[in-house]
GROMACS .gro file of N, CA and C in nm:
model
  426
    1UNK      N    1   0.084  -0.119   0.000
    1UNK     CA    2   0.000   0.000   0.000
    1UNK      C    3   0.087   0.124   0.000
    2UNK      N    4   0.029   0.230  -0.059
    2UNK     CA    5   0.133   0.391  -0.079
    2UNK      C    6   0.028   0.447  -0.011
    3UNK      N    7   0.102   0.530   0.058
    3UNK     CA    8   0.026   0.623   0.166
    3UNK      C    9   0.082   0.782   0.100
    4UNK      N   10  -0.017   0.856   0.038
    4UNK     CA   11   0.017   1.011   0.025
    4UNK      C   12  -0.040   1.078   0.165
    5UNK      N   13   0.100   1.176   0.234
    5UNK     CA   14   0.058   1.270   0.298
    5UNK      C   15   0.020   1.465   0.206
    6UNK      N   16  -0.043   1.451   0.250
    6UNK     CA   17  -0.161   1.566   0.183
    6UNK      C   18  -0.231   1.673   0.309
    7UNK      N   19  -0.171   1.813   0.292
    7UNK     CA   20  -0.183   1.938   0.368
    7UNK      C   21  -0.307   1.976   0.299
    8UNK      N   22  -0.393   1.941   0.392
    8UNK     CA   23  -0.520   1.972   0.350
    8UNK      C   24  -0.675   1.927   0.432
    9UNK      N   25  -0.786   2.011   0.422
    9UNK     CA   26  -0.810   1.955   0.525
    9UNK      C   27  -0.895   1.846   0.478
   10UNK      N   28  -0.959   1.726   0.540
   10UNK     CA   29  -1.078   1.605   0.511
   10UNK      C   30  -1.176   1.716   0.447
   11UNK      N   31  -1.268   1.609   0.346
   11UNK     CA   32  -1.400   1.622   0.330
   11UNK      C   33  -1.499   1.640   0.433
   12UNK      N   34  -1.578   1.704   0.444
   12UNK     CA   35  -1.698   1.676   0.497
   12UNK      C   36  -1.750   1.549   0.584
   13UNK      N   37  -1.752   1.468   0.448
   13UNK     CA   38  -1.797   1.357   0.464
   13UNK      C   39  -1.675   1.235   0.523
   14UNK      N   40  -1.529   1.270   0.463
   14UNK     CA   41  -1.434   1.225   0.483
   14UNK      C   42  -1.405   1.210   0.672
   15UNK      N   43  -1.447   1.317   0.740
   15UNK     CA   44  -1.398   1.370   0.845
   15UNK      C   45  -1.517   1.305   0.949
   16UNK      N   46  -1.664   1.299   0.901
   16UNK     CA   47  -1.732   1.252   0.971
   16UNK      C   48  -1.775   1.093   0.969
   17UNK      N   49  -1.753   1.038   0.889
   17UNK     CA   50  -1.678   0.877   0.866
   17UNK      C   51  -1.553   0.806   0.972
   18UNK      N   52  -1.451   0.890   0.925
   18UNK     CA   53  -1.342   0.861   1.005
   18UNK      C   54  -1.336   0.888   1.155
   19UNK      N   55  -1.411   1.004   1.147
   19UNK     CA   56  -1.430   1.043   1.392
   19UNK      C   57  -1.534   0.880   1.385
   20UNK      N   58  -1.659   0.859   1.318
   20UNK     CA   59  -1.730   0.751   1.348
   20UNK      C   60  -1.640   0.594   1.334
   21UNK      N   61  -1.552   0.587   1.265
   21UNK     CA   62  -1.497   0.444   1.239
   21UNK      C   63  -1.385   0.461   1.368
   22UNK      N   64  -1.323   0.568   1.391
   22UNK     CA   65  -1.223   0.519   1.482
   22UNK      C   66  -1.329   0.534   1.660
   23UNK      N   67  -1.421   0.565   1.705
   23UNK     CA   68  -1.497   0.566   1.768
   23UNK      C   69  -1.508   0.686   1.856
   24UNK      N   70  -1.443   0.804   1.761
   24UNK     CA   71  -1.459   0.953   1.805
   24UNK      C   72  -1.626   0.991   1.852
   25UNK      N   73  -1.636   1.085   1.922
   25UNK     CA   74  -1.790   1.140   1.900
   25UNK      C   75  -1.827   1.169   1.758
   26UNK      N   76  -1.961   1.145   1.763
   26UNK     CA   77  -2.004   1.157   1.563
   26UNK      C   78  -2.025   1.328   1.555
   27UNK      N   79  -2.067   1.372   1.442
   27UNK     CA   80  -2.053   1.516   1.438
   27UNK      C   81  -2.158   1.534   1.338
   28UNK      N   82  -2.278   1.610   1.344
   28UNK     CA   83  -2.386   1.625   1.264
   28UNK      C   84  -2.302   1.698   1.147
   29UNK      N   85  -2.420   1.685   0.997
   29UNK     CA   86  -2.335   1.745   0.903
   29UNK      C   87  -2.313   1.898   0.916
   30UNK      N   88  -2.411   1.989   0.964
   30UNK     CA   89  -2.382   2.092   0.975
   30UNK      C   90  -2.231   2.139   1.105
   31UNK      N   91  -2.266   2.064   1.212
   31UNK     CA   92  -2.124   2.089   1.296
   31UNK      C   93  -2.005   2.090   1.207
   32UNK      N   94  -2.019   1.969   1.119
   32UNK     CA   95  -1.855   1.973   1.055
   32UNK      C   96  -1.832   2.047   0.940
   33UNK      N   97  -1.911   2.084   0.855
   33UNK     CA   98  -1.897   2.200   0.792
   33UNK      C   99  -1.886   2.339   0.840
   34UNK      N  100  -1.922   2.364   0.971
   34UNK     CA  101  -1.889   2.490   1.015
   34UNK      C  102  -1.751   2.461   1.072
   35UNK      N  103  -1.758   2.344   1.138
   35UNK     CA  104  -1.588   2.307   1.178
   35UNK      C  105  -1.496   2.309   1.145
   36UNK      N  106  -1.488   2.265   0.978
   36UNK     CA  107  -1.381   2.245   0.893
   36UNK      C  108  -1.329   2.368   0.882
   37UNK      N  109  -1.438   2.456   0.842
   37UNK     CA  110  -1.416   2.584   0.814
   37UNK      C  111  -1.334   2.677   0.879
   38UNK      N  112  -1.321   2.630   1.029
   38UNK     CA  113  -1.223   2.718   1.105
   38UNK      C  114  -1.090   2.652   1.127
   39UNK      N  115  -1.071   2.536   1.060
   39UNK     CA  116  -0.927   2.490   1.030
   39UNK      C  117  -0.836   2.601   1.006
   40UNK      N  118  -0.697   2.594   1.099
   40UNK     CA  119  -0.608   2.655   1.067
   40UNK      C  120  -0.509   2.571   0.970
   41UNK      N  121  -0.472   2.426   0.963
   41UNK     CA  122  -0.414   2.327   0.935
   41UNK      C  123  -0.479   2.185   0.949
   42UNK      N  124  -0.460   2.131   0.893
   42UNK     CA  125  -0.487   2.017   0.824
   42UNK      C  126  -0.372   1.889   0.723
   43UNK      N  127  -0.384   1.792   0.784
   43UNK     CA  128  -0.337   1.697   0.737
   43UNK      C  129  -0.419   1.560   0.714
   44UNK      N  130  -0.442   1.527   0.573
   44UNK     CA  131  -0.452   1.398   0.573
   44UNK      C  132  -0.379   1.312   0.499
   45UNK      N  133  -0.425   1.136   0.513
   45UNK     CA  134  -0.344   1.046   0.460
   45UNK      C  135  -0.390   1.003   0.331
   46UNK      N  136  -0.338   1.007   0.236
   46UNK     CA  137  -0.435   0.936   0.122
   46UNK      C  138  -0.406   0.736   0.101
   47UNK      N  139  -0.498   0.680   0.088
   47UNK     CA  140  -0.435   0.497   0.072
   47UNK      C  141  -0.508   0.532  -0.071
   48UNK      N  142  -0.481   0.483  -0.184
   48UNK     CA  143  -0.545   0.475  -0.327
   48UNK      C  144  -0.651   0.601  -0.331
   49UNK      N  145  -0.622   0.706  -0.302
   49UNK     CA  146  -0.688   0.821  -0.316
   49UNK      C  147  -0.837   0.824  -0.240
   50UNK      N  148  -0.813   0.707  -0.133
   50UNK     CA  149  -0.924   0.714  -0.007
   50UNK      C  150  -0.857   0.785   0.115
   51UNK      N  151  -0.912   0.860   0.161
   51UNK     CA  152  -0.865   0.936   0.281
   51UNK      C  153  -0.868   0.839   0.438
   52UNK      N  154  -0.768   0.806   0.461
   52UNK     CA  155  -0.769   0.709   0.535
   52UNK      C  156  -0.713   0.744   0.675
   53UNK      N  157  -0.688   0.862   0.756
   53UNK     CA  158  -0.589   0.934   0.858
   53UNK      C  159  -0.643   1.123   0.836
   54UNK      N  160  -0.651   1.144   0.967
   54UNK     CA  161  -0.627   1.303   0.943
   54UNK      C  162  -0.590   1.339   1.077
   55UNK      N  163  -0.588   1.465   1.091
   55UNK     CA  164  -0.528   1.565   1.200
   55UNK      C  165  -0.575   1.778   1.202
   56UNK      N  166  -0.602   1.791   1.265
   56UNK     CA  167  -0.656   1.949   1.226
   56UNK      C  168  -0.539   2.002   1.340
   57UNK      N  169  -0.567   2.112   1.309
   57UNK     CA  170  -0.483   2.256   1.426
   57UNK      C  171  -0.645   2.387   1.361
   58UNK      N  172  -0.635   2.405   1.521
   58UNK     CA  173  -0.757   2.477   1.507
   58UNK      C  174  -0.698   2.597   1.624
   59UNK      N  175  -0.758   2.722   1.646
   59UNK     CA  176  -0.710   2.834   1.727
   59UNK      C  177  -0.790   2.944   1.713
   60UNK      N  178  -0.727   3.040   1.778
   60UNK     CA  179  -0.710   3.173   1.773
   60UNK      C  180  -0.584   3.237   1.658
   61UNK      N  181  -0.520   3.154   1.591
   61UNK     CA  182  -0.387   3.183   1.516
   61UNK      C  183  -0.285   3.284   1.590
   62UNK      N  184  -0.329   3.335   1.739
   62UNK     CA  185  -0.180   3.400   1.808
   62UNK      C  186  -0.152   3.317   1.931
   63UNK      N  187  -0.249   3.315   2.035
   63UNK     CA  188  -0.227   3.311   2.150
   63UNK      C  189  -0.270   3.128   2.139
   64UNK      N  190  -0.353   3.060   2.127
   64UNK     CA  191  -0.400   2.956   2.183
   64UNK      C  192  -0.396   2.905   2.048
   65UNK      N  193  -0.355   2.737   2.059
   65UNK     CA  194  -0.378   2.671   1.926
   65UNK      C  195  -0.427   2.539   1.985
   66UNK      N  196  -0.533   2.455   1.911
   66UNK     CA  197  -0.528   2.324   1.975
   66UNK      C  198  -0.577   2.162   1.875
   67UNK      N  199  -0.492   2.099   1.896
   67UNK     CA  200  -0.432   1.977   1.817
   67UNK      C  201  -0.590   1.907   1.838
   68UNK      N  202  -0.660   1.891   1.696
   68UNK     CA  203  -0.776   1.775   1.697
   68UNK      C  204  -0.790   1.692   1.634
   69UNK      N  205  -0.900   1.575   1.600
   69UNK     CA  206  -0.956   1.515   1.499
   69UNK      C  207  -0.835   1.451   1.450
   70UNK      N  208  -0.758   1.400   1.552
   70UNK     CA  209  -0.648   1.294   1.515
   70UNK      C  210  -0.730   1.161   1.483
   71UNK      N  211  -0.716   1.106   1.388
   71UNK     CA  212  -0.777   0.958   1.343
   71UNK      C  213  -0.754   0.915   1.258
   72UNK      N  214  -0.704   0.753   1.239
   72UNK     CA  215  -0.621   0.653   1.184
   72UNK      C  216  -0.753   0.540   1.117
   73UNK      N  217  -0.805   0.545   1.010
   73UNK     CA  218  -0.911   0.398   1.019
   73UNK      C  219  -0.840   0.301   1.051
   74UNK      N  220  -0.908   0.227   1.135
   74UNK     CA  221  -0.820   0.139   1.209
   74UNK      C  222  -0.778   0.015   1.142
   75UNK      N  223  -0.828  -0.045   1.008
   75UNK     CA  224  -0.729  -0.130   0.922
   75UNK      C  225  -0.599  -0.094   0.903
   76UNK      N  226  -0.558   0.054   0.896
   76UNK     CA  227  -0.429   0.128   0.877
   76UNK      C  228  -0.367   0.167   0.966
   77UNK      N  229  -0.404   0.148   1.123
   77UNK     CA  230  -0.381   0.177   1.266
   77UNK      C  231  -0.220   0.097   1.265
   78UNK      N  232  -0.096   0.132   1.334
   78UNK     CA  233  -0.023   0.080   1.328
   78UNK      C  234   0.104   0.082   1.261
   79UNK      N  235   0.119   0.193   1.154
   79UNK     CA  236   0.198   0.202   1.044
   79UNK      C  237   0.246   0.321   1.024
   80UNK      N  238   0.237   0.405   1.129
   80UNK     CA  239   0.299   0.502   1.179
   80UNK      C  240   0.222   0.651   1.075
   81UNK      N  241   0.108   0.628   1.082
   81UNK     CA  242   0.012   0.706   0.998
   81UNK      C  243  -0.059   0.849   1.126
   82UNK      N  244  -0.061   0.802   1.231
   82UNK     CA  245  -0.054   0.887   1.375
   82UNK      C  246   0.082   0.973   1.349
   83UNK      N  247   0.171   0.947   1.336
   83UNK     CA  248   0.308   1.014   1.355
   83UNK      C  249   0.340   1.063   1.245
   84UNK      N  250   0.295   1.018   1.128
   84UNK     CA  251   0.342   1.129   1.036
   84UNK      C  252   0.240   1.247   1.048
   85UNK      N  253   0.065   1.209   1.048
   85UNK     CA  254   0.020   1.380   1.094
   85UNK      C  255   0.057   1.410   1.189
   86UNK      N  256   0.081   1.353   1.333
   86UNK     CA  257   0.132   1.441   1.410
   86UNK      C  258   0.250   1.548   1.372
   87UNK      N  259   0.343   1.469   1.309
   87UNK     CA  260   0.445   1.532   1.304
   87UNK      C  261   0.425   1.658   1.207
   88UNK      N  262   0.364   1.640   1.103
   88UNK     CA  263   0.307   1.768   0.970
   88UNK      C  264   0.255   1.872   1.070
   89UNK      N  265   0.133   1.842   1.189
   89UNK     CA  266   0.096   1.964   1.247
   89UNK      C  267   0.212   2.008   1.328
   90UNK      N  268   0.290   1.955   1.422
   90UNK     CA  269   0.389   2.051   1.449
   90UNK      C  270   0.503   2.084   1.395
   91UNK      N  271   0.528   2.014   1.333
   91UNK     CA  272   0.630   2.144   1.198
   91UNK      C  273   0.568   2.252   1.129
   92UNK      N  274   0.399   2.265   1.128
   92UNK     CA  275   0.357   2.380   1.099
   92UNK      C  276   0.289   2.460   1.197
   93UNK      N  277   0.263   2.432   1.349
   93UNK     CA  278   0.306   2.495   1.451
   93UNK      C  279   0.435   2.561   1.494
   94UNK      N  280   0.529   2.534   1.447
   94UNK     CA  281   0.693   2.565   1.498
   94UNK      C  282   0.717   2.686   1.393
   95UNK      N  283   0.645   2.661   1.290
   95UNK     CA  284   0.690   2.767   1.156
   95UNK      C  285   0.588   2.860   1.162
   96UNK      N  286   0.427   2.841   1.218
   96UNK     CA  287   0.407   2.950   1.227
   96UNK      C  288   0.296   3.014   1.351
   97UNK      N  289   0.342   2.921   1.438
   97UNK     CA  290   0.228   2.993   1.571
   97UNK      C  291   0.364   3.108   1.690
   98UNK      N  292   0.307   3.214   1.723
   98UNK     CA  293   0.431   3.250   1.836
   98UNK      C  294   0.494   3.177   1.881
   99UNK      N  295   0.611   3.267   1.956
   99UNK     CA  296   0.718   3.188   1.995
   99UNK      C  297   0.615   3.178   2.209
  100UNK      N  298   0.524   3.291   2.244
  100UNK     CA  299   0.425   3.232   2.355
  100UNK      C  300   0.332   3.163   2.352
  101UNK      N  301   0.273   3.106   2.199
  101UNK     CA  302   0.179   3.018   2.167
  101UNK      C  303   0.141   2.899   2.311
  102UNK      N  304   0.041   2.892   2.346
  102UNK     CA  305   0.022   2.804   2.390
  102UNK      C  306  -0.109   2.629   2.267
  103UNK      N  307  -0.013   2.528   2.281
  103UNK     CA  308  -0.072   2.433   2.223
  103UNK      C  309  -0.131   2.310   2.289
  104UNK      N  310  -0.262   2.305   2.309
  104UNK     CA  311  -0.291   2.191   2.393
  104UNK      C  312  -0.357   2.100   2.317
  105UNK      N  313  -0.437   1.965   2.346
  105UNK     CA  314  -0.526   1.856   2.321
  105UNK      C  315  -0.538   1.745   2.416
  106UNK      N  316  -0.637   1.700   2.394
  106UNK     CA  317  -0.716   1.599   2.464
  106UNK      C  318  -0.622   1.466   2.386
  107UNK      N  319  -0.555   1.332   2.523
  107UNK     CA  320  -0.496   1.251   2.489
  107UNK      C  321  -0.604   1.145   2.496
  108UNK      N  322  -0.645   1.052   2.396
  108UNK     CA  323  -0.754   0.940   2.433
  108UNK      C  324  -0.632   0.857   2.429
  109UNK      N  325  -0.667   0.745   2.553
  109UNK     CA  326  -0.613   0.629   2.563
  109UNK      C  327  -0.450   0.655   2.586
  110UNK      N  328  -0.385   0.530   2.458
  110UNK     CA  329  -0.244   0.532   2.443
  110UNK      C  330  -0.180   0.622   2.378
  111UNK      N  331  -0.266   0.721   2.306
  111UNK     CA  332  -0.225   0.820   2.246
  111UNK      C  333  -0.115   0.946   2.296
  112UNK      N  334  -0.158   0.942   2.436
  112UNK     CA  335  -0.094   1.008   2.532
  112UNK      C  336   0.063   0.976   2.519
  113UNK      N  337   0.133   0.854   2.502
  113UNK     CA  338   0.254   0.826   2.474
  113UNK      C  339   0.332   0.936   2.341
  114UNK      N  340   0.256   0.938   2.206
  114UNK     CA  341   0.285   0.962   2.077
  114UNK      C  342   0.293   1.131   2.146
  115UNK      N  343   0.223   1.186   2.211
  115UNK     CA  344   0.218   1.298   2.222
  115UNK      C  345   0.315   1.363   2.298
  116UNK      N  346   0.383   1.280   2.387
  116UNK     CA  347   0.417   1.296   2.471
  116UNK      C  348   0.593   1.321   2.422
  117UNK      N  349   0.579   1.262   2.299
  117UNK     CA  350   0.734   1.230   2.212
  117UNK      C  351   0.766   1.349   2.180
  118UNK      N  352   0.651   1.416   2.139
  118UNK     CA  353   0.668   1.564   2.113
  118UNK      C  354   0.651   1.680   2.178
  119UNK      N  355   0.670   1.657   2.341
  119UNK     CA  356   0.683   1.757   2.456
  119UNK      C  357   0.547   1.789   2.531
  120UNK      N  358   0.455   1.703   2.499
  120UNK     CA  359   0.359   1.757   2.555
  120UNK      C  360   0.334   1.668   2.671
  121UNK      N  361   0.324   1.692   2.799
  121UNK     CA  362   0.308   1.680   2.954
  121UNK      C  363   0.181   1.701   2.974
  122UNK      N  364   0.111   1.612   3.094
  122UNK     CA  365  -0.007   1.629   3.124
  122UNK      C  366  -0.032   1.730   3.195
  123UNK      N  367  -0.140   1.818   3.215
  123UNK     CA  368  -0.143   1.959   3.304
  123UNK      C  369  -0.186   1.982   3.469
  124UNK      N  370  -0.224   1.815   3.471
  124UNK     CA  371  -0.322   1.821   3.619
  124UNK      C  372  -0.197   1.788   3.697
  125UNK      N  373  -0.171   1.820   3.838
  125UNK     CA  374  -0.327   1.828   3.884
  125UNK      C  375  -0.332   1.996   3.903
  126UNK      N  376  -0.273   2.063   3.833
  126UNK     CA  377  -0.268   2.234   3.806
  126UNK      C  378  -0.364   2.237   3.730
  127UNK      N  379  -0.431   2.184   3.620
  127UNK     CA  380  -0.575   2.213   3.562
  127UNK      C  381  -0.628   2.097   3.508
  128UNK      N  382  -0.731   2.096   3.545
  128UNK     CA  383  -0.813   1.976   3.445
  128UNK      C  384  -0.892   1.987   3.329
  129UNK      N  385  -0.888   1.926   3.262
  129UNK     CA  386  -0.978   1.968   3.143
  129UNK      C  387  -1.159   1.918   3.156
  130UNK      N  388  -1.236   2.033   3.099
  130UNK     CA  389  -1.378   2.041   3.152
  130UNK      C  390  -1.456   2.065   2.992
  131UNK      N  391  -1.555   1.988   2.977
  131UNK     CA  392  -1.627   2.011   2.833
  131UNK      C  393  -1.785   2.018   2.899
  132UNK      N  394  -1.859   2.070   2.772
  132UNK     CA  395  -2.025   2.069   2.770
  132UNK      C  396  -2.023   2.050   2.623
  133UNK      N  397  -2.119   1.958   2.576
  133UNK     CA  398  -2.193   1.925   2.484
  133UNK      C  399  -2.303   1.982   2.440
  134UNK      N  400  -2.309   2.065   2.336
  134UNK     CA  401  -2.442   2.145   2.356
  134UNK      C  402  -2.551   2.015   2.300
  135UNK      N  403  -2.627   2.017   2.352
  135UNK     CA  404  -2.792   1.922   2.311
  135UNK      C  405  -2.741   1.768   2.348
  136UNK      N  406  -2.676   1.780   2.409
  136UNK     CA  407  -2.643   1.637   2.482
  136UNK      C  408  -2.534   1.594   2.491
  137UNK      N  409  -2.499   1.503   2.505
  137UNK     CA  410  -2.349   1.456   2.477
  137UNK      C  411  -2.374   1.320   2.312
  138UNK      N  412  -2.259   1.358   2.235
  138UNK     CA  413  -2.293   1.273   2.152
  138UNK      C  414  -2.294   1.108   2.135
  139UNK      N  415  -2.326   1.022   2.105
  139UNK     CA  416  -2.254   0.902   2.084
  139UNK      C  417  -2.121   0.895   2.041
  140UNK      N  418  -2.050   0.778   2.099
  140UNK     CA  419  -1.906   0.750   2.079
  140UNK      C  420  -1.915   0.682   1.966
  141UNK      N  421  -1.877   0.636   1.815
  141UNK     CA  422  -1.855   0.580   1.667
  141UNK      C  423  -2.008   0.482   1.662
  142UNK      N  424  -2.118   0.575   1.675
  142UNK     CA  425  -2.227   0.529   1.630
  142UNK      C  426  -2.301   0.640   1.504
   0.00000   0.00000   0.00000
């Protein structure tokens, strides 16, 4: 298999497939079209010109930036398809967010390791991280 990495962000449809197959919260179509839209960066993977991996950087573009919508379909889980977007968003964090930028994200699971390669430390017990769901909380890859 050839894997193209591609600066750019998912489809629509691409983006709300892949949060559902890897067992992200699902995202109505209108959420992710307004979502995409505030992409600062974007990376995905191409397998035979199927989008198979992505990664966003989303912000304020000075002060606050924050790493999302990391997801691998999980036939391709394993092959270091996590680490090459990781790595695309922060080489384009380093080139162009401040040098006080602050960059955070939410670690699911083992993910916390991969992240961790690239300097990022957990914040508690100095802060915890706190969410609301507007109209409920969504299902997890249903």
């Amino acid at each position: 298999m050839t894997y193209e990495l591609h600066a750019q962000s998912p489809s629509v449809a691409d983006f709300r497939r892949l949060r559902e197959v890897t067992g992200l919260s699902t995202k109505t179509q209108e959420a992710a079209e307004r979502g995409l839209k505030g992409t600062l960066f974007a990376a995905v993977i191409l397998c035979e010109g199927r989008t198979v991996a992505m990664g966003r950087v989303i912000g304020d573009g000075g002060c606050h930036y924050q790493i999302v919508d990391m997801a691998v379909e999980p036939e391709h889980q394993g092959r270091g398809l996590g680490k090459r977007i990781f790595a695309a968003l922060m080489d384009w964090l380093h080139e162009n967010a401040p040098k006080s930028a602050y960059v955070s994200l939410i670690a699911d699971g083992d993910a916390r390791h991969l992240y961790a390669k690239y300097g990022f430390e957990p914040v508690m017990p100095a802060s915890i991280g706190m969410a609301q769901w507007i109209g409920g909380r969504p299902a997890k890859g249903t």
